[in-house]
XYZ file of C-alpha atoms in Angstrom:
246
model
C 15.196 -20.393 102.364
C 16.779 -23.696 101.228
C 17.120 -24.482 97.540
C 15.071 -27.625 97.940
C 12.160 -25.819 99.523
C 8.851 -26.519 97.629
C 7.819 -22.844 97.454
C 11.149 -21.814 95.880
C 10.845 -24.565 93.271
C 7.331 -23.391 92.340
C 8.452 -19.777 91.954
C 11.379 -20.750 89.734
C 9.186 -22.993 87.562
C 6.613 -20.247 87.092
C 9.267 -17.739 86.079
C 10.703 -20.171 83.553
C 7.257 -20.750 82.009
C 6.576 -17.017 81.621
C 10.011 -16.471 80.035
C 9.366 -19.277 77.570
C 6.002 -17.818 76.504
C 7.500 -14.361 76.008
C 10.304 -15.834 73.897
C 7.873 -17.738 71.670
C 5.689 -14.684 71.124
C 8.703 -12.565 70.139
C 9.874 -15.001 67.468
C 8.908 -14.221 63.808
C 7.011 -16.944 61.996
C 8.821 -18.854 59.279
C 8.443 -17.429 55.808
C 5.489 -18.761 53.837
C 4.962 -18.263 50.109
C 1.361 -17.330 50.762
C 1.933 -15.130 53.790
C 2.242 -11.843 51.852
C -0.969 -12.536 49.997
C -2.772 -13.608 53.173
C -1.684 -10.397 54.854
C -2.980 -8.309 51.976
C 0.439 -7.812 50.365
C 1.242 -8.076 46.691
C 2.923 -11.063 45.097
C 5.574 -10.389 42.431
C 4.011 -9.704 39.023
C 4.472 -12.189 36.197
C 7.542 -11.680 34.069
C 7.163 -9.553 30.959
C 6.725 -11.546 27.796
C 5.332 -14.555 29.606
C 2.952 -16.850 27.784
C -0.596 -15.652 28.492
C -2.826 -17.868 30.571
C -6.574 -18.069 30.135
C -7.163 -20.908 27.703
C -5.486 -19.633 24.520
C -5.593 -22.485 22.022
C -4.315 -22.944 18.478
C -1.499 -21.403 16.458
C -0.415 -17.785 16.497
C 2.222 -16.330 14.179
C 4.443 -13.424 15.105
C 5.326 -10.582 12.761
C 8.258 -11.159 10.400
C 11.425 -9.449 11.633
C 14.022 -8.310 9.136
C 17.632 -9.054 10.080
C 20.937 -8.398 8.366
C 20.813 -11.909 6.886
C 17.118 -12.271 6.130
C 13.658 -12.365 7.765
C 12.807 -14.370 10.874
C 9.235 -15.252 11.808
C 8.008 -17.445 14.639
C 4.808 -19.440 14.998
C 3.596 -20.770 18.340
C 1.173 -23.586 18.998
C -0.667 -23.095 22.283
C -2.947 -25.221 24.419
C -4.656 -23.931 27.534
C -2.515 -20.811 27.454
C 0.756 -22.755 27.367
C 3.262 -22.981 24.531
C 3.407 -26.561 23.296
C 5.449 -25.939 20.157
C 7.556 -23.181 18.629
C 8.836 -23.071 15.073
C 10.436 -20.610 12.698
C 8.354 -20.331 9.534
C 10.976 -17.959 8.139
C 14.708 -17.873 8.870
C 17.878 -16.710 7.083
C 18.934 -19.043 4.289
C 21.572 -19.362 1.619
C 25.308 -19.877 2.004
C 26.543 -19.968 5.586
C 23.110 -18.903 6.842
C 21.820 -22.426 6.171
C 24.268 -23.886 8.690
C 23.626 -21.171 11.276
C 19.848 -21.539 10.955
C 20.020 -25.332 11.186
C 22.091 -25.054 14.366
C 20.321 -22.191 16.128
C 16.603 -22.428 15.341
C 15.962 -25.853 16.935
C 17.706 -24.653 20.109
C 15.659 -21.465 20.164
C 12.463 -23.476 19.642
C 13.282 -25.732 22.589
C 14.167 -22.756 24.782
C 10.775 -21.136 24.156
C 8.821 -24.226 25.194
C 10.980 -24.575 28.304
C 10.809 -20.894 29.300
C 7.188 -20.267 28.264
C 8.227 -16.702 27.466
C 10.430 -14.565 25.247
C 13.069 -14.438 27.971
C 15.479 -16.819 26.255
C 19.218 -16.643 25.647
C 20.689 -15.905 22.239
C 22.478 -18.787 20.552
C 26.220 -18.230 20.296
C 27.242 -17.512 16.716
C 23.674 -16.617 15.692
C 23.261 -13.154 17.196
C 21.138 -11.630 14.425
C 18.938 -14.699 14.001
C 18.407 -14.913 17.761
C 17.476 -11.237 18.017
C 14.988 -11.485 15.149
C 13.578 -14.690 16.573
C 12.966 -13.116 19.982
C 11.251 -10.065 18.469
C 8.927 -12.187 16.354
C 8.307 -14.455 19.347
C 7.359 -11.462 21.484
C 4.910 -10.244 18.857
C 3.331 -13.719 18.774
C 2.956 -13.651 22.563
C 1.463 -10.160 22.367
C -1.091 -11.387 19.841
C -1.915 -14.411 21.995
C -2.394 -12.123 24.983
C -4.687 -9.835 22.974
C -6.600 -12.854 21.728
C -7.042 -14.107 25.289
C -8.376 -10.707 26.342
C -10.727 -10.573 23.366
C -11.982 -14.064 24.125
C -12.808 -13.083 27.678
C -14.594 -9.944 26.531
C -16.484 -11.262 23.520
C -16.733 -14.993 23.953
C -14.412 -16.622 21.429
C -12.787 -13.957 19.245
C -9.365 -14.836 17.845
C -6.783 -12.819 15.937
C -4.789 -15.047 13.612
C -1.920 -14.231 11.268
C -1.384 -16.360 8.196
C 1.932 -17.505 6.796
C 3.853 -15.164 4.500
C 3.140 -15.909 0.849
C 6.015 -14.953 -1.427
C 4.967 -13.460 -4.767
C 6.837 -12.182 -7.801
C 6.522 -8.625 -6.478
C 7.002 -9.168 -2.748
C 5.559 -10.935 0.299
C 1.882 -10.937 1.242
C 0.665 -11.765 4.745
C -2.886 -11.618 6.058
C -4.249 -11.225 9.584
C -7.877 -11.989 10.409
C -10.101 -11.634 13.442
C -12.546 -14.506 13.837
C -15.513 -14.483 16.220
C -18.345 -16.965 16.389
C -16.888 -18.846 13.450
C -17.024 -15.758 11.211
C -14.363 -13.401 9.893
C -15.054 -9.994 11.418
C -11.922 -8.262 10.149
C -9.195 -8.897 7.571
C -6.045 -6.915 6.892
C -2.769 -7.319 5.039
C 0.177 -6.854 7.386
C 2.551 -7.319 4.460
C 1.964 -6.511 0.784
C 4.110 -5.643 -2.266
C 5.445 -2.113 -2.175
C 7.676 0.217 -4.140
C 7.086 1.723 -7.573
C 3.888 0.581 -9.278
C 3.280 -1.976 -6.531
C 2.209 0.825 -4.194
C -0.694 1.728 -6.452
C -1.726 -1.885 -7.038
C -1.594 -2.671 -3.316
C -3.598 0.385 -2.299
C -6.255 -0.484 -4.867
C -6.495 -4.246 -4.391
C -5.892 -4.955 -0.695
C -8.934 -3.065 0.673
C -11.138 -4.945 -1.809
C -9.596 -8.273 -0.832
C -10.138 -7.448 2.850
C -13.812 -6.699 2.220
C -14.227 -9.864 0.175
C -12.722 -12.007 2.945
C -15.189 -10.620 5.497
C -18.115 -10.930 3.081
C -17.458 -14.544 2.061
C -16.093 -15.740 5.396
C -13.486 -17.910 3.683
C -10.557 -17.858 1.259
C -12.709 -18.529 -1.799
C -12.589 -14.954 -3.017
C -12.117 -13.582 -6.506
C -8.799 -12.134 -7.604
C -8.729 -8.396 -8.144
C -8.242 -7.449 -11.786
C -4.731 -6.150 -12.374
C -3.446 -7.609 -9.096
C -3.179 -11.296 -9.936
C -0.027 -12.035 -7.939
C -1.082 -9.997 -4.916
C -4.507 -11.664 -4.936
C -3.002 -15.147 -5.139
C -0.611 -14.439 -2.262
C -3.420 -12.891 -0.221
C -5.653 -15.949 -0.659
C -2.810 -18.299 0.240
C -1.954 -16.427 3.447
C -5.652 -16.023 4.293
C -6.195 -19.760 3.980
C -3.268 -20.477 6.331
C -4.764 -18.097 8.898
C -8.130 -19.840 8.649
C -6.417 -23.214 8.995
C -5.113 -22.044 12.387
C -8.684 -21.361 13.458
C -9.801 -24.790 12.318
C -11.107 -23.731 8.896
């Protein structure tokens, strides 16, 4: 049969078409970010320490972290579950620490807002400050996450930690849970300790906690015999309430 014969041309064309279809069907589709999810697969989980989503708003203060050169404590300001500002309300000070703090803390603050998590690099020359900063930052994120979960479960509950109030006998720091505009729980996460302070703290703090819940504000009476602890408690309590808008 000649090459130019019409029947031969038709056979060859048909074979080419079938081969092309088979080739197309055997090719894998291009990767698609949503393909795993569409197929019922799992997308990678969010990184640990990431800023919680879910509408967390306001300020949240991490626990104070003791370092070789002094305490470090971080406060975050959040809007819609995102970190809009980070600041160190406590940092090492005195002597060379002043220079190290002035150099490292602003860089750490910027890194947090950029990363939206505690996964930030330490600042060279400020190893201890960076480590304390990251630990306090993580505790602030943990509190924000817990607050977001509480808000979803109970409407608008918030857990807020006030600033550390320094007293003659040691620091005082108060944490409150606020729901429906009312204080539902108050506790001192830091209070004077050691020697006679242990007895004064154990006697006064529970009464101050009860008073805060009963009055719903920082206008509470000082406990007799615990003037300094009471004053520090009220100061830290007020700063916590300020975070919740009063």
